[in-house]
Amino acid sequence: MTFSLVARSADGLLHGVVVASRFLAAGALVPAAEAQVGAVATQAHANLAYRSQALALLRTGVSATDAVAGLVAADPGRDDRQLAVVGAAGDGATWTGTRCHPWAGGQAGDGWAAQGNILSGPQVIDALRDAWLARVDLPFPQRLLAALIAGDQAGGDRRGRQSAAMLVVRRHGGYAGTGDELVDLRVDDHVDPVSELSRLLDIHHMLFGRPDPASLRDLAGPLAAEVAELLAATGHPVGPAGLDDALAAWSGLENLEERFVPGRIDPIVLAHLRRCAAR
């Protein structure tokens, strides 16, 4: 009753899972990932132990293919399960048990595996695969989302829609570099969960994305004067400590502290400041 994709970035630094289902809070059950180790999706009659067990095997250097083979061989409930694993290198791997409700199946390739059950047809997995392979122009989380959108538009879960989720890990990629969860978003119950996940990812990128050094603008001259006026309009006038201090205080209240750079301003922060001042 779920379709998902596990994948690794081309440089091996990111691992992620996206999933959608007509099932409450699929993101609480299906995905698991560990930075520079791998990613796992367990679904159909999910075996939650697969998540930690697969990552433990990958951590010791076992391939995704061997991890899947070992886990399902030891599981008497394997015929009711789906499992997908991608490791730090090589092909992903997927398993679909013979008693999974149709349509059920999966595909795998270098650094990815896609699978689903109770789907409208095999075109859902084809669409996941094709979008993942084609959208190399996108950042990793957005590329995962593009694949999920493609699967959803191809028919997805044949019973309908309810939940969607994304988990992406990178070493020290989390908030303020203090964790590895670069993206961890869930839509637990929604009439259009994949679209809602897309909206949440846009907000996540605005709030927690790292500034592009090439796009930063110097806070000098007319721009500095504009920013000071905008801050005053939001109730944060520049005080004796200067423009940087006022901008940092406002950025923190708006949850944009990850994009604050002393002496410069991220265009995304500037656009948000303009919107706030215009309210």
PDB file of C-alpha atoms in Angstrom:
ATOM      1  CA  MET A   1       0.000   0.000   0.000  1.00  0.00           C
ATOM      2  CA  THR A   2       3.028   2.173  -0.504  1.00  0.00           C
ATOM      3  CA  PHE A   3       5.559   3.328  -3.075  1.00  0.00           C
ATOM      4  CA  SER A   4       9.029   4.525  -2.194  1.00  0.00           C
ATOM      5  CA  LEU A   5      12.526   5.276  -3.414  1.00  0.00           C
ATOM      6  CA  VAL A   6      15.810   4.836  -1.567  1.00  0.00           C
ATOM      7  CA  ALA A   7      18.803   6.556  -3.123  1.00  0.00           C
ATOM      8  CA  ARG A   8      22.383   7.782  -2.765  1.00  0.00           C
ATOM      9  CA  SER A   9      23.875  10.961  -4.220  1.00  0.00           C
ATOM     10  CA  ALA A  10      26.492  10.656  -6.951  1.00  0.00           C
ATOM     11  CA  ASP A  11      29.252  11.713  -4.548  1.00  0.00           C
ATOM     12  CA  GLY A  12      28.087   9.270  -1.885  1.00  0.00           C
ATOM     13  CA  LEU A  13      27.652  11.979   0.747  1.00  0.00           C
ATOM     14  CA  LEU A  14      23.859  11.912   0.927  1.00  0.00           C
ATOM     15  CA  HIS A  15      21.376   9.084   1.399  1.00  0.00           C
ATOM     16  CA  GLY A  16      17.632   9.429   1.376  1.00  0.00           C
ATOM     17  CA  VAL A  17      14.168   7.898   1.268  1.00  0.00           C
ATOM     18  CA  VAL A  18      10.879   9.245  -0.079  1.00  0.00           C
ATOM     19  CA  VAL A  19       7.586   7.459   0.398  1.00  0.00           C
ATOM     20  CA  ALA A  20       3.878   7.961  -0.237  1.00  0.00           C
ATOM     21  CA  SER A  21       0.930   5.802   0.741  1.00  0.00           C
ATOM     22  CA  ARG A  22      -2.758   5.570   1.500  1.00  0.00           C
ATOM     23  CA  PHE A  23      -1.737   4.744   5.046  1.00  0.00           C
ATOM     24  CA  LEU A  24      -1.584   6.955   8.119  1.00  0.00           C
ATOM     25  CA  ALA A  25       1.900   8.350   8.820  1.00  0.00           C
ATOM     26  CA  ALA A  26       3.884   6.073   6.500  1.00  0.00           C
ATOM     27  CA  GLY A  27       6.919   8.197   7.310  1.00  0.00           C
ATOM     28  CA  ALA A  28       6.843   6.903  10.885  1.00  0.00           C
ATOM     29  CA  LEU A  29       7.366   3.328   9.715  1.00  0.00           C
ATOM     30  CA  VAL A  30       8.956   3.046   6.291  1.00  0.00           C
ATOM     31  CA  PRO A  31      12.242   5.016   6.150  1.00  0.00           C
ATOM     32  CA  ALA A  32      15.587   4.802   7.878  1.00  0.00           C
ATOM     33  CA  ALA A  33      18.984   6.175   6.899  1.00  0.00           C
ATOM     34  CA  GLU A  34      22.462   6.712   8.288  1.00  0.00           C
ATOM     35  CA  ALA A  35      24.953   9.217   6.899  1.00  0.00           C
ATOM     36  CA  GLN A  36      27.597   7.665   4.634  1.00  0.00           C
ATOM     37  CA  VAL A  37      26.158   4.203   5.396  1.00  0.00           C
ATOM     38  CA  GLY A  38      22.880   3.793   3.548  1.00  0.00           C
ATOM     39  CA  ALA A  39      19.108   4.074   3.401  1.00  0.00           C
ATOM     40  CA  VAL A  40      16.303   1.574   3.939  1.00  0.00           C
ATOM     41  CA  ALA A  41      12.569   1.329   3.228  1.00  0.00           C
ATOM     42  CA  THR A  42      10.390  -1.392   4.754  1.00  0.00           C
ATOM     43  CA  GLN A  43       6.776  -1.634   3.595  1.00  0.00           C
ATOM     44  CA  ALA A  44       3.793  -3.860   2.728  1.00  0.00           C
ATOM     45  CA  HIS A  45       3.532  -5.888   5.977  1.00  0.00           C
ATOM     46  CA  ALA A  46       6.489  -3.874   7.249  1.00  0.00           C
ATOM     47  CA  ASN A  47       9.144  -5.424   9.454  1.00  0.00           C
ATOM     48  CA  LEU A  48      10.447  -2.464  11.439  1.00  0.00           C
ATOM     49  CA  ALA A  49      13.464  -4.453  12.600  1.00  0.00           C
ATOM     50  CA  TYR A  50      14.712  -4.386   9.003  1.00  0.00           C
ATOM     51  CA  ARG A  51      15.633  -0.726   9.444  1.00  0.00           C
ATOM     52  CA  SER A  52      18.255  -1.116  12.149  1.00  0.00           C
ATOM     53  CA  GLN A  53      19.351  -4.548  10.947  1.00  0.00           C
ATOM     54  CA  ALA A  54      19.980  -3.388   7.368  1.00  0.00           C
ATOM     55  CA  LEU A  55      21.959  -0.360   8.527  1.00  0.00           C
ATOM     56  CA  ALA A  56      24.014  -2.537  10.867  1.00  0.00           C
ATOM     57  CA  LEU A  57      24.901  -4.851   7.982  1.00  0.00           C
ATOM     58  CA  LEU A  58      25.771  -1.945   5.692  1.00  0.00           C
ATOM     59  CA  ARG A  59      27.955  -0.449   8.402  1.00  0.00           C
ATOM     60  CA  THR A  60      30.129  -3.560   8.328  1.00  0.00           C
ATOM     61  CA  GLY A  61      30.599  -3.371   4.553  1.00  0.00           C
ATOM     62  CA  VAL A  62      27.887  -5.826   3.464  1.00  0.00           C
ATOM     63  CA  SER A  63      26.441  -4.846   0.073  1.00  0.00           C
ATOM     64  CA  ALA A  64      22.820  -3.794  -0.350  1.00  0.00           C
ATOM     65  CA  THR A  65      22.097  -6.967  -2.312  1.00  0.00           C
ATOM     66  CA  ASP A  66      23.534  -9.216   0.380  1.00  0.00           C
ATOM     67  CA  ALA A  67      21.822  -7.247   3.148  1.00  0.00           C
ATOM     68  CA  VAL A  68      18.426  -7.719   1.517  1.00  0.00           C
ATOM     69  CA  ALA A  69      19.099 -11.397   0.835  1.00  0.00           C
ATOM     70  CA  GLY A  70      20.191 -12.053   4.388  1.00  0.00           C
ATOM     71  CA  LEU A  71      17.313 -10.229   6.032  1.00  0.00           C
ATOM     72  CA  VAL A  72      14.548 -11.842   4.007  1.00  0.00           C
ATOM     73  CA  ALA A  73      16.113 -15.314   4.251  1.00  0.00           C
ATOM     74  CA  ALA A  74      15.939 -15.092   8.043  1.00  0.00           C
ATOM     75  CA  ASP A  75      12.371 -13.747   8.130  1.00  0.00           C
ATOM     76  CA  PRO A  76       9.460 -16.234   8.063  1.00  0.00           C
ATOM     77  CA  GLY A  77       7.143 -13.360   7.100  1.00  0.00           C
ATOM     78  CA  ARG A  78       9.174 -12.392   4.026  1.00  0.00           C
ATOM     79  CA  ASP A  79       6.444 -13.285   1.519  1.00  0.00           C
ATOM     80  CA  ASP A  80       4.281 -10.445   2.867  1.00  0.00           C
ATOM     81  CA  ARG A  81       7.060  -7.853   2.882  1.00  0.00           C
ATOM     82  CA  GLN A  82       8.798  -5.327   0.684  1.00  0.00           C
ATOM     83  CA  LEU A  83      12.295  -4.104   1.437  1.00  0.00           C
ATOM     84  CA  ALA A  84      14.670  -1.750  -0.350  1.00  0.00           C
ATOM     85  CA  VAL A  85      18.249  -0.931   0.598  1.00  0.00           C
ATOM     86  CA  VAL A  86      20.978   1.272  -0.840  1.00  0.00           C
ATOM     87  CA  GLY A  87      24.482   1.352   0.598  1.00  0.00           C
ATOM     88  CA  ALA A  88      27.565   3.552   0.452  1.00  0.00           C
ATOM     89  CA  ALA A  89      28.494   2.179  -2.985  1.00  0.00           C
ATOM     90  CA  GLY A  90      27.128  -0.043  -5.731  1.00  0.00           C
ATOM     91  CA  ASP A  91      23.634  -0.992  -6.792  1.00  0.00           C
ATOM     92  CA  GLY A  92      20.564  -0.730  -4.606  1.00  0.00           C
ATOM     93  CA  ALA A  93      18.473  -3.835  -3.956  1.00  0.00           C
ATOM     94  CA  THR A  94      14.776  -4.538  -3.502  1.00  0.00           C
ATOM     95  CA  TRP A  95      12.606  -7.466  -2.423  1.00  0.00           C
ATOM     96  CA  THR A  96       8.901  -8.042  -3.057  1.00  0.00           C
ATOM     97  CA  GLY A  97       7.284 -11.030  -1.344  1.00  0.00           C
ATOM     98  CA  THR A  98       4.979 -13.293  -3.303  1.00  0.00           C
ATOM     99  CA  ARG A  99       1.969 -12.470  -1.103  1.00  0.00           C
ATOM    100  CA  CYS A 100       2.200  -8.674  -1.480  1.00  0.00           C
ATOM    101  CA  HIS A 101      -1.047  -7.266  -2.902  1.00  0.00           C
ATOM    102  CA  PRO A 102      -0.921  -6.450  -6.628  1.00  0.00           C
ATOM    103  CA  TRP A 103       0.331  -4.570  -8.362  1.00  0.00           C
ATOM    104  CA  ALA A 104       3.577  -5.070  -6.474  1.00  0.00           C
ATOM    105  CA  GLY A 105       7.201  -4.995  -7.566  1.00  0.00           C
ATOM    106  CA  GLY A 106      10.397  -3.025  -7.709  1.00  0.00           C
ATOM    107  CA  GLN A 107      13.483  -2.081  -9.667  1.00  0.00           C
ATOM    108  CA  ALA A 108      17.036  -1.156  -8.672  1.00  0.00           C
ATOM    109  CA  GLY A 109      20.178   0.307 -10.183  1.00  0.00           C
ATOM    110  CA  ASP A 110      23.378   2.081  -9.277  1.00  0.00           C
ATOM    111  CA  GLY A 111      22.657   3.980  -6.081  1.00  0.00           C
ATOM    112  CA  TRP A 112      18.862   3.548  -6.021  1.00  0.00           C
ATOM    113  CA  ALA A 113      15.928   1.180  -5.581  1.00  0.00           C
ATOM    114  CA  ALA A 114      12.215   1.829  -6.163  1.00  0.00           C
ATOM    115  CA  GLN A 115       9.330  -0.380  -5.101  1.00  0.00           C
ATOM    116  CA  GLY A 116       5.620  -0.403  -4.338  1.00  0.00           C
ATOM    117  CA  ASN A 117       2.568  -2.503  -3.612  1.00  0.00           C
ATOM    118  CA  ILE A 118      -1.173  -2.050  -4.166  1.00  0.00           C
ATOM    119  CA  LEU A 119      -0.182   0.259  -7.017  1.00  0.00           C
ATOM    120  CA  SER A 120      -2.202   1.248 -10.048  1.00  0.00           C
ATOM    121  CA  GLY A 121       0.372  -0.617 -12.143  1.00  0.00           C
ATOM    122  CA  PRO A 122       4.060  -1.063 -12.998  1.00  0.00           C
ATOM    123  CA  GLN A 123       4.098   2.386 -14.600  1.00  0.00           C
ATOM    124  CA  VAL A 124       4.380   3.879 -11.103  1.00  0.00           C
ATOM    125  CA  ILE A 125       7.804   2.310 -10.569  1.00  0.00           C
ATOM    126  CA  ASP A 126       8.823   3.162 -14.129  1.00  0.00           C
ATOM    127  CA  ALA A 127       7.940   6.793 -13.454  1.00  0.00           C
ATOM    128  CA  LEU A 128       9.885   6.835 -10.162  1.00  0.00           C
ATOM    129  CA  ARG A 129      12.916   5.370 -11.917  1.00  0.00           C
ATOM    130  CA  ASP A 130      12.762   7.632 -14.947  1.00  0.00           C
ATOM    131  CA  ALA A 131      12.363  10.830 -12.953  1.00  0.00           C
ATOM    132  CA  TRP A 132      15.179   9.883 -10.556  1.00  0.00           C
ATOM    133  CA  LEU A 133      17.562   9.129 -13.401  1.00  0.00           C
ATOM    134  CA  ALA A 134      16.574  12.186 -15.457  1.00  0.00           C
ATOM    135  CA  ARG A 135      16.617  14.947 -12.833  1.00  0.00           C
ATOM    136  CA  VAL A 136      20.339  15.033 -12.133  1.00  0.00           C
ATOM    137  CA  ASP A 137      20.106  18.821 -12.427  1.00  0.00           C
ATOM    138  CA  LEU A 138      18.288  19.091  -9.101  1.00  0.00           C
ATOM    139  CA  PRO A 139      19.684  19.155  -5.562  1.00  0.00           C
ATOM    140  CA  PHE A 140      19.380  15.738  -3.929  1.00  0.00           C
ATOM    141  CA  PRO A 141      16.218  16.362  -1.837  1.00  0.00           C
ATOM    142  CA  GLN A 142      14.425  18.017  -4.751  1.00  0.00           C
ATOM    143  CA  ARG A 143      15.474  15.145  -7.012  1.00  0.00           C
ATOM    144  CA  LEU A 144      13.936  12.637  -4.601  1.00  0.00           C
ATOM    145  CA  LEU A 145      10.767  14.719  -4.524  1.00  0.00           C
ATOM    146  CA  ALA A 146      10.620  14.885  -8.331  1.00  0.00           C
ATOM    147  CA  ALA A 147      10.689  11.088  -8.439  1.00  0.00           C
ATOM    148  CA  LEU A 148       7.919  10.820  -5.850  1.00  0.00           C
ATOM    149  CA  ILE A 149       5.782  13.335  -7.745  1.00  0.00           C
ATOM    150  CA  ALA A 150       6.265  11.333 -10.941  1.00  0.00           C
ATOM    151  CA  GLY A 151       5.138   8.131  -9.230  1.00  0.00           C
ATOM    152  CA  ASP A 152       2.130   9.890  -7.753  1.00  0.00           C
ATOM    153  CA  GLN A 153       1.129  11.336 -11.127  1.00  0.00           C
ATOM    154  CA  ALA A 154       1.516   7.891 -12.709  1.00  0.00           C
ATOM    155  CA  GLY A 155      -1.198   6.518 -10.440  1.00  0.00           C
ATOM    156  CA  GLY A 156       0.537   5.806  -7.134  1.00  0.00           C
ATOM    157  CA  ASP A 157      -1.329   3.772  -4.534  1.00  0.00           C
ATOM    158  CA  ARG A 158      -4.458   2.529  -6.302  1.00  0.00           C
ATOM    159  CA  ARG A 159      -6.550   3.060  -3.145  1.00  0.00           C
ATOM    160  CA  GLY A 160      -5.812   6.785  -2.970  1.00  0.00           C
ATOM    161  CA  ARG A 161      -3.600   9.187  -1.030  1.00  0.00           C
ATOM    162  CA  GLN A 162      -2.993   9.860   2.653  1.00  0.00           C
ATOM    163  CA  SER A 163       0.627  10.352   3.706  1.00  0.00           C
ATOM    164  CA  ALA A 164       4.102  11.119   2.377  1.00  0.00           C
ATOM    165  CA  ALA A 165       7.554  11.628   3.856  1.00  0.00           C
ATOM    166  CA  MET A 166      11.193  12.419   3.092  1.00  0.00           C
ATOM    167  CA  LEU A 167      14.314  11.564   5.057  1.00  0.00           C
ATOM    168  CA  VAL A 168      17.742  12.751   3.866  1.00  0.00           C
ATOM    169  CA  VAL A 169      20.961  12.379   5.834  1.00  0.00           C
ATOM    170  CA  ARG A 170      24.431  13.842   5.440  1.00  0.00           C
ATOM    171  CA  ARG A 171      27.285  13.864   7.932  1.00  0.00           C
ATOM    172  CA  HIS A 172      26.915  17.098   9.970  1.00  0.00           C
ATOM    173  CA  GLY A 173      24.227  18.202   7.511  1.00  0.00           C
ATOM    174  CA  GLY A 174      21.572  18.816  10.160  1.00  0.00           C
ATOM    175  CA  TYR A 175      20.657  21.957  12.048  1.00  0.00           C
ATOM    176  CA  ALA A 176      23.735  24.069  12.820  1.00  0.00           C
ATOM    177  CA  GLY A 177      25.894  21.073  11.902  1.00  0.00           C
ATOM    178  CA  THR A 178      24.932  19.311  15.141  1.00  0.00           C
ATOM    179  CA  GLY A 179      23.238  16.297  13.543  1.00  0.00           C
ATOM    180  CA  ASP A 180      23.056  14.334  10.313  1.00  0.00           C
ATOM    181  CA  GLU A 181      19.345  14.752   9.413  1.00  0.00           C
ATOM    182  CA  LEU A 182      19.467  17.206   6.535  1.00  0.00           C
ATOM    183  CA  VAL A 183      15.741  16.796   5.802  1.00  0.00           C
ATOM    184  CA  ASP A 184      13.188  14.959   7.920  1.00  0.00           C
ATOM    185  CA  LEU A 185       9.658  15.863   6.816  1.00  0.00           C
ATOM    186  CA  ARG A 186       6.367  14.020   7.223  1.00  0.00           C
ATOM    187  CA  VAL A 187       2.833  14.564   6.014  1.00  0.00           C
ATOM    188  CA  ASP A 188       0.848  12.120   8.122  1.00  0.00           C
ATOM    189  CA  ASP A 189      -2.743  12.644   6.937  1.00  0.00           C
ATOM    190  CA  HIS A 190      -3.626  14.862   3.964  1.00  0.00           C
ATOM    191  CA  VAL A 191      -5.826  14.760   0.879  1.00  0.00           C
ATOM    192  CA  ASP A 192      -2.806  15.537  -1.341  1.00  0.00           C
ATOM    193  CA  PRO A 193       0.232  14.512   0.698  1.00  0.00           C
ATOM    194  CA  VAL A 194       2.862  14.654  -2.059  1.00  0.00           C
ATOM    195  CA  SER A 195       1.944  18.251  -2.907  1.00  0.00           C
ATOM    196  CA  GLU A 196       1.984  19.104   0.785  1.00  0.00           C
ATOM    197  CA  LEU A 197       5.419  17.494   1.123  1.00  0.00           C
ATOM    198  CA  SER A 198       6.595  19.693  -1.752  1.00  0.00           C
ATOM    199  CA  ARG A 199       5.320  22.785   0.053  1.00  0.00           C
ATOM    200  CA  LEU A 200       7.081  21.763   3.249  1.00  0.00           C
ATOM    201  CA  LEU A 201      10.333  21.128   1.411  1.00  0.00           C
ATOM    202  CA  ASP A 202      10.188  24.650  -0.042  1.00  0.00           C
ATOM    203  CA  ILE A 203       9.786  26.083   3.461  1.00  0.00           C
ATOM    204  CA  HIS A 204      12.563  23.836   4.766  1.00  0.00           C
ATOM    205  CA  HIS A 205      14.898  25.067   2.026  1.00  0.00           C
ATOM    206  CA  MET A 206      14.122  28.700   2.851  1.00  0.00           C
ATOM    207  CA  LEU A 207      14.690  28.261   6.575  1.00  0.00           C
ATOM    208  CA  PHE A 208      17.515  25.749   6.733  1.00  0.00           C
ATOM    209  CA  GLY A 209      19.247  25.803   3.378  1.00  0.00           C
ATOM    210  CA  ARG A 210      22.843  26.991   3.401  1.00  0.00           C
ATOM    211  CA  PRO A 211      23.526  30.333   1.672  1.00  0.00           C
ATOM    212  CA  ASP A 212      25.165  30.187  -1.740  1.00  0.00           C
ATOM    213  CA  PRO A 213      28.366  32.247  -1.309  1.00  0.00           C
ATOM    214  CA  ALA A 214      28.188  33.368  -4.940  1.00  0.00           C
ATOM    215  CA  SER A 215      24.755  34.904  -4.430  1.00  0.00           C
ATOM    216  CA  LEU A 216      25.418  36.802  -1.184  1.00  0.00           C
ATOM    217  CA  ARG A 217      25.147  40.577  -1.433  1.00  0.00           C
ATOM    218  CA  ASP A 218      27.330  43.023   0.516  1.00  0.00           C
ATOM    219  CA  LEU A 219      25.471  45.107   3.076  1.00  0.00           C
ATOM    220  CA  ALA A 220      26.767  48.469   1.901  1.00  0.00           C
ATOM    221  CA  GLY A 221      25.471  51.624   0.266  1.00  0.00           C
ATOM    222  CA  PRO A 222      21.835  51.717  -0.906  1.00  0.00           C
ATOM    223  CA  LEU A 223      21.260  48.061  -0.010  1.00  0.00           C
ATOM    224  CA  ALA A 224      22.354  48.632   3.585  1.00  0.00           C
ATOM    225  CA  ALA A 225      20.036  51.640   3.787  1.00  0.00           C
ATOM    226  CA  GLU A 226      17.127  49.582   2.386  1.00  0.00           C
ATOM    227  CA  VAL A 227      17.715  46.738   4.833  1.00  0.00           C
ATOM    228  CA  ALA A 228      17.795  49.199   7.740  1.00  0.00           C
ATOM    229  CA  GLU A 229      14.466  50.677   6.610  1.00  0.00           C
ATOM    230  CA  LEU A 230      12.926  47.239   6.174  1.00  0.00           C
ATOM    231  CA  LEU A 231      14.064  46.155   9.632  1.00  0.00           C
ATOM    232  CA  ALA A 232      12.579  49.305  11.161  1.00  0.00           C
ATOM    233  CA  ALA A 233       9.288  48.564   9.383  1.00  0.00           C
ATOM    234  CA  THR A 234       9.216  45.122  11.030  1.00  0.00           C
ATOM    235  CA  GLY A 235       9.872  46.612  14.471  1.00  0.00           C
ATOM    236  CA  HIS A 236      13.623  45.925  14.548  1.00  0.00           C
ATOM    237  CA  PRO A 237      15.327  49.305  14.107  1.00  0.00           C
ATOM    238  CA  VAL A 238      19.094  49.397  13.883  1.00  0.00           C
ATOM    239  CA  GLY A 239      20.540  50.256  17.266  1.00  0.00           C
ATOM    240  CA  PRO A 240      23.995  51.181  18.538  1.00  0.00           C
ATOM    241  CA  ALA A 241      25.259  47.645  17.858  1.00  0.00           C
ATOM    242  CA  GLY A 242      24.747  48.180  14.146  1.00  0.00           C
ATOM    243  CA  LEU A 243      23.015  46.653  11.156  1.00  0.00           C
ATOM    244  CA  ASP A 244      24.427  43.167  11.574  1.00  0.00           C
ATOM    245  CA  ASP A 245      23.087  42.914  15.116  1.00  0.00           C
ATOM    246  CA  ALA A 246      19.594  44.026  14.110  1.00  0.00           C
ATOM    247  CA  LEU A 247      19.538  41.708  11.110  1.00  0.00           C
ATOM    248  CA  ALA A 248      20.760  38.770  13.200  1.00  0.00           C
ATOM    249  CA  ALA A 249      18.046  39.390  15.813  1.00  0.00           C
ATOM    250  CA  TRP A 250      15.308  39.566  13.166  1.00  0.00           C
ATOM    251  CA  SER A 251      16.673  36.509  11.331  1.00  0.00           C
ATOM    252  CA  GLY A 252      16.594  34.479  14.539  1.00  0.00           C
ATOM    253  CA  LEU A 253      12.969  35.385  15.214  1.00  0.00           C
ATOM    254  CA  GLU A 254      12.075  34.372  11.649  1.00  0.00           C
ATOM    255  CA  ASN A 255      13.993  31.060  12.000  1.00  0.00           C
ATOM    256  CA  LEU A 256      16.438  32.163   9.307  1.00  0.00           C
ATOM    257  CA  GLU A 257      19.569  32.059  11.466  1.00  0.00           C
ATOM    258  CA  GLU A 258      21.107  29.371   9.255  1.00  0.00           C
ATOM    259  CA  ARG A 259      21.146  31.903   6.421  1.00  0.00           C
ATOM    260  CA  PHE A 260      22.624  34.813   8.381  1.00  0.00           C
ATOM    261  CA  VAL A 261      26.097  35.924   7.213  1.00  0.00           C
ATOM    262  CA  PRO A 262      27.701  38.959   8.925  1.00  0.00           C
ATOM    263  CA  GLY A 263      28.250  41.889   6.579  1.00  0.00           C
ATOM    264  CA  ARG A 264      26.251  40.264   3.770  1.00  0.00           C
ATOM    265  CA  ILE A 265      22.710  39.157   3.055  1.00  0.00           C
ATOM    266  CA  ASP A 266      21.292  36.081   1.373  1.00  0.00           C
ATOM    267  CA  PRO A 267      18.828  37.029  -1.418  1.00  0.00           C
ATOM    268  CA  ILE A 268      16.332  34.570   0.100  1.00  0.00           C
ATOM    269  CA  VAL A 269      16.562  36.421   3.424  1.00  0.00           C
ATOM    270  CA  LEU A 270      16.220  39.767   1.644  1.00  0.00           C
ATOM    271  CA  ALA A 271      13.106  38.622  -0.220  1.00  0.00           C
ATOM    272  CA  HIS A 272      11.520  37.404   3.019  1.00  0.00           C
ATOM    273  CA  LEU A 273      12.419  40.643   4.810  1.00  0.00           C
ATOM    274  CA  ARG A 274      10.742  42.632   2.026  1.00  0.00           C
ATOM    275  CA  ARG A 275       7.601  40.510   2.322  1.00  0.00           C
ATOM    276  CA  CYS A 276       7.492  40.944   6.096  1.00  0.00           C
ATOM    277  CA  ALA A 277       7.974  44.711   5.870  1.00  0.00           C
ATOM    278  CA  ALA A 278       5.141  44.985   3.322  1.00  0.00           C
ATOM    279  CA  ARG A 279       2.559  43.298   5.578  1.00  0.00           C
TER     280      ARG A 279
END
